[in-house]
Coordinates of C-alpha atoms and ligand atoms in Angstrom, one line a residue:
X1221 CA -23.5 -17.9 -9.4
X1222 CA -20.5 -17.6 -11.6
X1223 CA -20.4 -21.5 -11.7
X1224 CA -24.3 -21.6 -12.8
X1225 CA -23.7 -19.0 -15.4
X1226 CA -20.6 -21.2 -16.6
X1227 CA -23.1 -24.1 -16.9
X1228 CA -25.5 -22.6 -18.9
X1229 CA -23.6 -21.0 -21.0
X1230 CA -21.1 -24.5 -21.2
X1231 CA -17.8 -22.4 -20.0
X1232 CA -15.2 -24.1 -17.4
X1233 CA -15.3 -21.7 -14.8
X1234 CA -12.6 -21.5 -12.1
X1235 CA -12.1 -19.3 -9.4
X1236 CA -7.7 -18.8 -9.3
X1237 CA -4.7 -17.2 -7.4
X1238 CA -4.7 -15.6 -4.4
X1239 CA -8.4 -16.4 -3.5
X1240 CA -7.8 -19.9 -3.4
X1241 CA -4.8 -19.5 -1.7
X1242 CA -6.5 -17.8 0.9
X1243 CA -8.8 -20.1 1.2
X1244 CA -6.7 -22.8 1.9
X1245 CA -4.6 -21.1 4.3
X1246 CA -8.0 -20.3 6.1
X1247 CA -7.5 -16.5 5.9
X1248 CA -10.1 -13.8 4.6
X1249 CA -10.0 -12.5 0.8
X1250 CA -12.4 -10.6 -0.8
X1251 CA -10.1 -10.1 -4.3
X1252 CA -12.4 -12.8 -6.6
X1253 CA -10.5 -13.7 -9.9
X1254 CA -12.3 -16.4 -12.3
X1255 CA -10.4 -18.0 -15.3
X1256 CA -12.6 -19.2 -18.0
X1257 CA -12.0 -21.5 -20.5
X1258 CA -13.5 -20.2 -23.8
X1259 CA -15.4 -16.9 -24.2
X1260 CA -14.5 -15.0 -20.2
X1261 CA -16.3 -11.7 -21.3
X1262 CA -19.5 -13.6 -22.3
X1263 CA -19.5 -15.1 -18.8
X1264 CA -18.4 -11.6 -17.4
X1265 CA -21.6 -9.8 -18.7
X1266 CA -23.8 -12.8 -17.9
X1267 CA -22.7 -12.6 -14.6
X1268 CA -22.9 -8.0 -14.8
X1269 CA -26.2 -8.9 -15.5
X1270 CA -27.6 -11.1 -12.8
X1271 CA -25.2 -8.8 -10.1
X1272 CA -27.1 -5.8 -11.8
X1273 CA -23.7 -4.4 -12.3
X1274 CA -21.4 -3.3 -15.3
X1275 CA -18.8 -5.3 -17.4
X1276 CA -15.3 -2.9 -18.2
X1277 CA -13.6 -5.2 -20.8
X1278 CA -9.8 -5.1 -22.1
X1279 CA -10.9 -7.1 -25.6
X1280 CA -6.7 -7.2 -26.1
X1281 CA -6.0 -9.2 -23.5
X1282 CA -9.3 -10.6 -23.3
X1283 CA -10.1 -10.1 -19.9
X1284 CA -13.0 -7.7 -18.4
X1285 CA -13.9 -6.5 -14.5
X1286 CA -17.1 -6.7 -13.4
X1287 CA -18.3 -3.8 -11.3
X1288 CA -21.4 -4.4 -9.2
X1289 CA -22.9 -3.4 -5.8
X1290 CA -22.2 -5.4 -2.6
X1291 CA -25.1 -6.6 -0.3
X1292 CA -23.9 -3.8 1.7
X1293 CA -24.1 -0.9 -1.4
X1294 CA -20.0 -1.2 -1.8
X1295 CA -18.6 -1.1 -4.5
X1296 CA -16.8 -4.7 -5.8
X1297 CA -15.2 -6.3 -9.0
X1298 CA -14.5 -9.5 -10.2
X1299 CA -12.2 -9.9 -12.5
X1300 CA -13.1 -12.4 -15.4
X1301 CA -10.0 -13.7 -17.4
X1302 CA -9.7 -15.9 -20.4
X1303 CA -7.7 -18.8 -19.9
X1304 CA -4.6 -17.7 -22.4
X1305 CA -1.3 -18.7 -23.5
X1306 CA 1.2 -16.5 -22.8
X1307 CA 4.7 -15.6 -25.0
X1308 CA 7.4 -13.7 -23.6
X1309 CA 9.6 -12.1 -26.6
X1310 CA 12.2 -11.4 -23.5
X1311 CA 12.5 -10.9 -20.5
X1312 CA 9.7 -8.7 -18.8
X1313 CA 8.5 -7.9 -21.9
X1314 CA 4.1 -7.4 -22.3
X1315 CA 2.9 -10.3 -23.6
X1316 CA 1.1 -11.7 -26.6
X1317 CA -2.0 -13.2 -25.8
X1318 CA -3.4 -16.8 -27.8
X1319 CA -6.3 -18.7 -26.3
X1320 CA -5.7 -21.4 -24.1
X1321 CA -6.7 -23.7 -21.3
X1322 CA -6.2 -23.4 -17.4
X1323 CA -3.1 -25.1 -17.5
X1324 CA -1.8 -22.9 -19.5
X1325 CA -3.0 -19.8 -17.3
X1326 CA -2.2 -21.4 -14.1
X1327 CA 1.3 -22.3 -16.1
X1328 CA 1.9 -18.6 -16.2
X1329 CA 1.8 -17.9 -12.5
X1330 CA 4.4 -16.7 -10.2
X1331 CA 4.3 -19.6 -7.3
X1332 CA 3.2 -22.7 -6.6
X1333 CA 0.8 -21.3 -3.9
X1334 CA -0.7 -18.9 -6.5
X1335 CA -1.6 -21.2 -9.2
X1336 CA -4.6 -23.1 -7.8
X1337 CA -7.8 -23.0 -8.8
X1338 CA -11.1 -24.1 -8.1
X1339 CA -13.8 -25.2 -10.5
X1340 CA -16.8 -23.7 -10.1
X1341 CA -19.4 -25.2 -12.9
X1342 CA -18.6 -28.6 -12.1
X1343 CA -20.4 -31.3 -9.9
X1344 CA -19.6 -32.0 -7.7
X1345 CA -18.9 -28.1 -7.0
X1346 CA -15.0 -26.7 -6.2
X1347 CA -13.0 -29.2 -7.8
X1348 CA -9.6 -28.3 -6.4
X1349 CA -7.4 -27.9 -9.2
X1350 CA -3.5 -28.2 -9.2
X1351 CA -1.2 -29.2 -11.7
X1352 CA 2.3 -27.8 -9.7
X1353 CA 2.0 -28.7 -6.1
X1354 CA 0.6 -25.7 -4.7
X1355 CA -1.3 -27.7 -2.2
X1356 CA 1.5 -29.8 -0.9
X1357 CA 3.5 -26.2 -0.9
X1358 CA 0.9 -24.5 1.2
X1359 CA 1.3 -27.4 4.1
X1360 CA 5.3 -27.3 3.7
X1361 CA 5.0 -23.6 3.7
X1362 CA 7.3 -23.2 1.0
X1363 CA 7.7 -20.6 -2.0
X1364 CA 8.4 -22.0 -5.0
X1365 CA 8.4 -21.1 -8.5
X1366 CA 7.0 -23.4 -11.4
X1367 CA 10.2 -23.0 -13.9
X1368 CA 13.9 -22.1 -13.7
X1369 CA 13.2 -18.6 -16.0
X1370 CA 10.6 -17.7 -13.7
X1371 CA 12.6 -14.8 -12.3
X1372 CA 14.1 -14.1 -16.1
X1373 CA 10.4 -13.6 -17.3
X1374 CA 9.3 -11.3 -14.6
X1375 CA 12.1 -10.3 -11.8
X1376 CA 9.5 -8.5 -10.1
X1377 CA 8.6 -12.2 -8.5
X1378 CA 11.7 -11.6 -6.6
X1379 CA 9.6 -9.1 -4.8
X1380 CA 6.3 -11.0 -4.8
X1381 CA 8.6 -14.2 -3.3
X1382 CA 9.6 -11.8 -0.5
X1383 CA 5.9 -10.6 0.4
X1384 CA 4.4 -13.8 0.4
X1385 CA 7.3 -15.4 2.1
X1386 CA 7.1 -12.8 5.2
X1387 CA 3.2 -12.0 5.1
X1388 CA 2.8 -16.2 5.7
X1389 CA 5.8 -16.7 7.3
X1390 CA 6.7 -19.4 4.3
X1391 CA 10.1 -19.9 3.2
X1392 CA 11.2 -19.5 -0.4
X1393 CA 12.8 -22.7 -1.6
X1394 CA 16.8 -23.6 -1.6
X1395 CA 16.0 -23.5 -5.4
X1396 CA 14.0 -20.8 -6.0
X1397 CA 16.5 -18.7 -3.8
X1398 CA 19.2 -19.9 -5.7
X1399 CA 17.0 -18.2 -9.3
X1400 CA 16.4 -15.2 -7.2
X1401 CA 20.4 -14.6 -7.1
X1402 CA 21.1 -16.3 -10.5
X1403 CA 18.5 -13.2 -11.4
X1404 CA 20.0 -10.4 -9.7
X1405 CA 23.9 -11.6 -11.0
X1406 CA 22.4 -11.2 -14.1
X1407 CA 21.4 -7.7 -13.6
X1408 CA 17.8 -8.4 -13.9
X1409 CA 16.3 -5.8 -11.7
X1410 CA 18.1 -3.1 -14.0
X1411 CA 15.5 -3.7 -17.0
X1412 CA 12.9 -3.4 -14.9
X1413 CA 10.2 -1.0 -15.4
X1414 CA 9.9 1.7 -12.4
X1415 CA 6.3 1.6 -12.8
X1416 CA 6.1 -2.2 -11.9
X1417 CA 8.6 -1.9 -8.8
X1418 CA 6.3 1.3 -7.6
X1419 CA 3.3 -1.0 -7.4
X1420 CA 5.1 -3.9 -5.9
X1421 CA 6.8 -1.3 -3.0
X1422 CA 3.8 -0.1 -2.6
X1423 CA 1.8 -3.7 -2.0
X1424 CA 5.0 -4.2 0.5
X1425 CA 4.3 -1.0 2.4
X1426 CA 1.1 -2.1 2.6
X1427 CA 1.7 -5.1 4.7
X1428 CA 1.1 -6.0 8.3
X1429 CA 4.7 -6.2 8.6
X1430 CA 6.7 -4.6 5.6
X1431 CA 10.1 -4.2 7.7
X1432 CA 10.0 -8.1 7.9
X1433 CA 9.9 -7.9 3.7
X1434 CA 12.9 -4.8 3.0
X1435 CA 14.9 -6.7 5.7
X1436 CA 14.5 -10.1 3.8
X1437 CA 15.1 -8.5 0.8
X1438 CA 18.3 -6.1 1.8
X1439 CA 19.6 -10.0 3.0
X1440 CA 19.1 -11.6 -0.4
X1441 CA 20.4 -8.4 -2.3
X1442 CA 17.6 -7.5 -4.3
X1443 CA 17.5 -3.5 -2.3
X1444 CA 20.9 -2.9 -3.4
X1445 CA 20.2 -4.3 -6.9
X1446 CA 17.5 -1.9 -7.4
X1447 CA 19.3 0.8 -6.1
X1448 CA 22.5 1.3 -4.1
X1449 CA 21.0 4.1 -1.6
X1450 CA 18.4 1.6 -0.7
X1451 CA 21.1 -0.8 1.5
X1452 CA 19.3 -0.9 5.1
X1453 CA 22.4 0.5 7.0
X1454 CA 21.3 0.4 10.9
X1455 CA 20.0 4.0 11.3
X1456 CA 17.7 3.6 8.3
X1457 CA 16.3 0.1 10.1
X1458 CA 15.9 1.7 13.1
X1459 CA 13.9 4.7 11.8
X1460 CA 11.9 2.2 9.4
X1461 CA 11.1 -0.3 12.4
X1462 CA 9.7 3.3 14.4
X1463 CA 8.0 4.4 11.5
X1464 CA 6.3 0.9 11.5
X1465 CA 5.4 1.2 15.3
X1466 CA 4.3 4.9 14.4
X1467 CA 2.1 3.4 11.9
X1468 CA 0.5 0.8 13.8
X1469 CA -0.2 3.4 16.8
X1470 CA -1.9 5.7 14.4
X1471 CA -4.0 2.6 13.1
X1472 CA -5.2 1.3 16.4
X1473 CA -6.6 5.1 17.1
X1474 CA -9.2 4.3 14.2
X1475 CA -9.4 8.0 12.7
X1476 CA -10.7 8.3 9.9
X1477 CA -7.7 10.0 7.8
X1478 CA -5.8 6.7 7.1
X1479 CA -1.8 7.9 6.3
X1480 CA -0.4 6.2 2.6
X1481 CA 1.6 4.0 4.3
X1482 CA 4.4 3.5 1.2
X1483 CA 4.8 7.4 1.5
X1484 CA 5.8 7.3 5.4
X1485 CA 7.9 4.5 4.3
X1486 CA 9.6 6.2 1.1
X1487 CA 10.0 9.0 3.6
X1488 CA 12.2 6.6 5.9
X1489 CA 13.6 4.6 2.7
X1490 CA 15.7 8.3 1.5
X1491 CA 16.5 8.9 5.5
X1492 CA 19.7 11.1 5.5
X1493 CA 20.0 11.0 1.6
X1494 CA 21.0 14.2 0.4
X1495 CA 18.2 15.9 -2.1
X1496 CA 19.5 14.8 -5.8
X1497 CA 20.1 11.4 -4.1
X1498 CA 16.4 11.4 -3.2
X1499 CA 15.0 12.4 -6.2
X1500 CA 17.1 9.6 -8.3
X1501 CA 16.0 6.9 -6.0
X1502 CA 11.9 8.0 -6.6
X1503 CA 13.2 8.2 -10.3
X1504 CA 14.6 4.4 -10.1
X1505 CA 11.2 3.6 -8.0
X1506 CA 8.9 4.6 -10.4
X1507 CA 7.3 7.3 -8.5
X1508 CA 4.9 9.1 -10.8
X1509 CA 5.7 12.5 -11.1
X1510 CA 3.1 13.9 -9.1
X1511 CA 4.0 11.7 -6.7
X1512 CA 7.6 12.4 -6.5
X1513 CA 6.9 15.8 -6.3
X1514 CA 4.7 15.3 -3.8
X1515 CA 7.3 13.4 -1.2
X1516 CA 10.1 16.0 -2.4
X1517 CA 7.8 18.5 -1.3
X1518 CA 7.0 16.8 2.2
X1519 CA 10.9 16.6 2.6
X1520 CA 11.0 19.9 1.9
X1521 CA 8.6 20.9 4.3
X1522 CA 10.0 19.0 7.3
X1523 CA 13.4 20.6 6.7
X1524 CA 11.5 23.7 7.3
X1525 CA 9.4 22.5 10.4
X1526 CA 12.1 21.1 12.0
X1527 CA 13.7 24.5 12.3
X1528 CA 10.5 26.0 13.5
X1529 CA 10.6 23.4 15.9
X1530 CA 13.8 24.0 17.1
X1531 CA 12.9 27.4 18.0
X1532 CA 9.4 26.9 19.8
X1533 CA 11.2 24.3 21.6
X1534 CA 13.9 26.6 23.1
X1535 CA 11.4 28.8 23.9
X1536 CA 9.6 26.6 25.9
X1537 CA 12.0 25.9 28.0
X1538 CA 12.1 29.8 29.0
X1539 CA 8.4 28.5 29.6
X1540 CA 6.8 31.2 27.2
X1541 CA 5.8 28.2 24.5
X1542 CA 2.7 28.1 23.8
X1543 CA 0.2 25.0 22.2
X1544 CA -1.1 27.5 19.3
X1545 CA 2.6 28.1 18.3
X1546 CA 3.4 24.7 17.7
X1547 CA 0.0 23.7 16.1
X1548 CA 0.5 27.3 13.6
X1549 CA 4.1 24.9 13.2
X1550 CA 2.8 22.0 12.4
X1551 CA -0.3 23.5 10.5
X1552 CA 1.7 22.9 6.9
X1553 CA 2.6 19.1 7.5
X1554 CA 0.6 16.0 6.1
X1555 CA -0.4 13.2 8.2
X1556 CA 2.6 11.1 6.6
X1557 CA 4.9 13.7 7.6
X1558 CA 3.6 14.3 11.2
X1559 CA 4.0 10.4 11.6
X1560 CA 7.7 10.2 10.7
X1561 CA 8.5 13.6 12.6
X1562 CA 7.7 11.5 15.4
X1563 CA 9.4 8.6 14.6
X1564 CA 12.7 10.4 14.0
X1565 CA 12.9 12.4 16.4
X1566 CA 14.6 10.7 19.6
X1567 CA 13.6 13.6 22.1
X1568 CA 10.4 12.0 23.8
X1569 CA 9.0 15.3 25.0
X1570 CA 8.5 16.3 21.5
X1571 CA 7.1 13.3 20.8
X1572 CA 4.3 13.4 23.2
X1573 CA 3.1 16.7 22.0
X1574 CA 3.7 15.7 18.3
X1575 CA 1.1 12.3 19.2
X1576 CA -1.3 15.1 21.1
X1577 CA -1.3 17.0 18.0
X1578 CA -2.0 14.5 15.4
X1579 CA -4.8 12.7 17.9
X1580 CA -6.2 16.0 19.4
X1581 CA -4.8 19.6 18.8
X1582 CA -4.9 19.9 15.3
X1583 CA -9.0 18.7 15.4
X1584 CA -9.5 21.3 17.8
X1585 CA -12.3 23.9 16.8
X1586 CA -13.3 27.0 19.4
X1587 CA -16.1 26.9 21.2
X1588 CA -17.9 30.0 18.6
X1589 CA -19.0 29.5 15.6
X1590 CA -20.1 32.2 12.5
X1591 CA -23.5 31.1 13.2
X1592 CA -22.9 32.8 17.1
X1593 CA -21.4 35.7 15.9
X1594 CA -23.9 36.0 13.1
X1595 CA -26.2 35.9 15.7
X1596 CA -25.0 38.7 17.8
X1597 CA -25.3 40.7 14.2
X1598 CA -21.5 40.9 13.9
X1599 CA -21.3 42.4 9.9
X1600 CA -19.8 38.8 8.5
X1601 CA -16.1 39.7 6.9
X1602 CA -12.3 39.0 8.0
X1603 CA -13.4 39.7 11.3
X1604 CA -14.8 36.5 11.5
X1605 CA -11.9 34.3 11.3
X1606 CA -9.7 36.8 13.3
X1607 CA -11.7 36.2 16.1
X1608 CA -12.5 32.5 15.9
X1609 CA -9.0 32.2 15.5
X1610 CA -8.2 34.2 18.8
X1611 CA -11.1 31.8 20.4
X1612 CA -9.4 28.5 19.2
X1613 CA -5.8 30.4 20.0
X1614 CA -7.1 31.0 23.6
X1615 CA -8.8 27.3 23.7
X1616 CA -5.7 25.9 22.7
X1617 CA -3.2 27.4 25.2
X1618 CA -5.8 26.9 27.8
X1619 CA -6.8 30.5 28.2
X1620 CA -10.2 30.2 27.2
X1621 CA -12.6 31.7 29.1
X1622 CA -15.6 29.7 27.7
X1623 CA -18.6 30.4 25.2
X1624 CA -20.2 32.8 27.2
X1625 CA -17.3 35.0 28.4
X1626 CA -15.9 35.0 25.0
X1627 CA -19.1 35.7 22.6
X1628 CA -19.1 38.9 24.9
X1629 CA -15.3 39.5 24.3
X1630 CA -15.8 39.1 20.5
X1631 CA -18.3 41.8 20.9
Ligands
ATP2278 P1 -2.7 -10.3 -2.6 O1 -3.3 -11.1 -1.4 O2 -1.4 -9.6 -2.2 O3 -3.6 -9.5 -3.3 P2 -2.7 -12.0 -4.9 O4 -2.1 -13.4 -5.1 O5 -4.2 -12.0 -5.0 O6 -2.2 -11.5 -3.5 P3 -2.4 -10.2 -7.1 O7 -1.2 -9.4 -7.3 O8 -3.7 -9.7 -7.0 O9 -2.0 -11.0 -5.8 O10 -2.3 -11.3 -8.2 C1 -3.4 -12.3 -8.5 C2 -2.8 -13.5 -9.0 O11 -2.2 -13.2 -10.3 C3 -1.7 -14.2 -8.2 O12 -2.2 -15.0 -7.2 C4 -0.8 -14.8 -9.2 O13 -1.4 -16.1 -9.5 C5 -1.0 -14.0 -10.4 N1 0.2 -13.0 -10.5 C6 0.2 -11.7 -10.0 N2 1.4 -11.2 -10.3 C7 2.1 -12.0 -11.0 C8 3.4 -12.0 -11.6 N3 4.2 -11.0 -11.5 N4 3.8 -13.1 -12.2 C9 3.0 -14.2 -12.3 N5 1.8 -14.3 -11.8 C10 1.3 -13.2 -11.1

């Protein structure tokens, strides 16, 4: 469609980066960027318009998204760029935008494997488009950047390399390894924005295998360039690589509460640093605020729990423990928490009971309802909840007597 639209309205129209990456490689991507030569939000609300969707455009940078319906009612985007010149005044600085062609735009791209495109108005259709190797570097299986100041103009690439590198299982070249220290000797990673480094942590956390990526990149240098605390020393791995099994576990069960993976990882990433440690290394991450706050709360929390814990524990033992103790426990911790609880601690019984809590207890509901004890013409009030508490309380430590028995107890 996109490539008709570019033909009528006489715009090159390519699709770029990681889509035809994907392609290539033969793996699935749904993320569609198009590069077009000329006027790309003309083509953008040509294309809103036959999608039946709506164009967002950033006239600045002359780019727009195009926000549209899926054949299955999801919501999707496109992302429509102009095909632009870029100047950097220095290092990671935003850039100043001139028009351009797709060499240009492609030019301007972080690896060889990311700066393909296809074109999409011309016949015969998908052209294949590559002006630095990126094919030849997708059958070596090799990372490499398209200029020696690649990692000058934009040392979050040193992260990207990383990603890409583990997430294919590529290797970055001798050369571009080489610009990667060259960058961090020059203290690169200092001037970095936290807000960029957030986002790239968090597209790492978000990978099939993000130990893979923090372990690659404590070994080139780049975690202890960021920050000192962030050196992998062998307990930190070690909880990280449980956290990722923890993970993985939780994803298999299919519930519908999906954890924010870079939080259980930034949970594991400040394991056994003291508070104001903590809260610097969020700082240097780029945490927003409310996120920071959010994770220095969890900490918080687990410090807490763990206590609690401690103490249902021993009791148990005496065998006077009880399931609705350790649920009323538990009751204050997210997901994210619950996971690295379990990953941390090394005492397996716990562990069992924390994995019956996050898959079962803490779903739990008693077998009455308000609507039953409405029904018996209980006056509604505090009541209520007192006594489906004591039903889910009794369900819980397996003392329940079922519906029956305890509607007429509740009376
Ligand atoms: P993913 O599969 O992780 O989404 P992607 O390649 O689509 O990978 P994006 O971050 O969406 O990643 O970027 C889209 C494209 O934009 C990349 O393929 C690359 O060409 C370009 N790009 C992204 N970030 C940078 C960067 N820091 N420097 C240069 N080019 C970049």
């Amino acid at each position: 469609l996109a490539g008709k639209l570019g033909r009528e309205l006489g715009l090159p129209v390519y699709a770029v980066g990681g889509f035809v990456r994907d392609l290539l490689l033969n793996k699935p991507n749904q993320d569609i960027d198009l590069v077009v030569e000329g006027n790309g939000i003309a083509l953008a609300k040509a294309l809103a318009q036959e999608l039946g969707g709506r164009v967002r455009e950033h006239q600045e940078f002359l780019t727009s998204v195009v926000i549209f319906k899926d054949a299955k009612g999801a919501e999707s985007r496109i992302d429509v760029a102009t095909a632009r010149l870029e100047y950097y005044e220095y290092p990671a600085a935003l850039p100043t935008v001139e028009l351009s062609s797709i060499k240009m735009d492609l030019f301007r791209r972080d690896f060889s494997i990311n700066a393909l495109a296809v074109r999409l108005d011309s016949t015969p259709f998908g052209q294949l488009v590559d002006f630095f190797g990126g094919q030849r570097d997708i059958k070596e299986r090799v990372i490499r950047v398209l200029h020696t100041l690649s990692f000058v103009e934009d040392p979050t690439r040193c992260l990207r390399a990383v990603r890409f590198e583990q997430r294919y299982d590529f290797r970055i070249s001798t050369s571009a390894e080489r610009l990667v220290k060259n960058a961090l000797d020059l203290k690169l990673m200092d001037k970095l924005a936290g807000p960029r480094l957030f986002g790239e942590f968090k597209h790492i956390c978000d990978e099939d295998n993000p130990l893979a990526c923090l372990v690659r990149m404590d070994q080139l240098g780049i975690l202890s360039a960021i920050a000192p605390q962030l050196t992998l020393i062998p307990t930190r791995k070690a909880l990280l690589q449980t956290l990722q099994d923890m993970l993985s576990w939780y994803r298999l069960l299919y519930f519908e509460k999906i954890p924010q993976a870079w939080l259980v990882y930034f949970l594991g990433l400040s394991h056994g640093l003291p508070y104001a440690d903590t809260s610097d290394l969020f700082l240097r991450l780029g945490l927003p605020e409310n996120k920071r706050g959010e994770i220095l709360n969890q900490r918080e929390q687990m410090r807490a729990v763990r206590g609690r814990l401690e103490a249902w524990q021993k009791r148990q033992n005496g065998q006077t423990s009880k399931v609705s103790a350790l649920c009323e426990v538990l009751a204050p911790l997210s997901l994210e928490s619950l996971l690295y609880l379990m990953a941390e601690t090394g005492d397996e019984d716990l562990q069992k009971k924390l994995s019956r809590y996050i898959t079962q207890w803490q779903h739990e509901k008693a077998d009455i309802s308000g609507d039953d004890l409405k029904e018996l013409g209980l006056p509604p009030g505090p009541l209520y909840s007192h006594i489906l508490r004591s039903a889910l309380k009794a369900k819980l430590d397996g003392e329940a007597l079922g519906r029956d028995a305890q509607l007429a107890l509740a009376v």
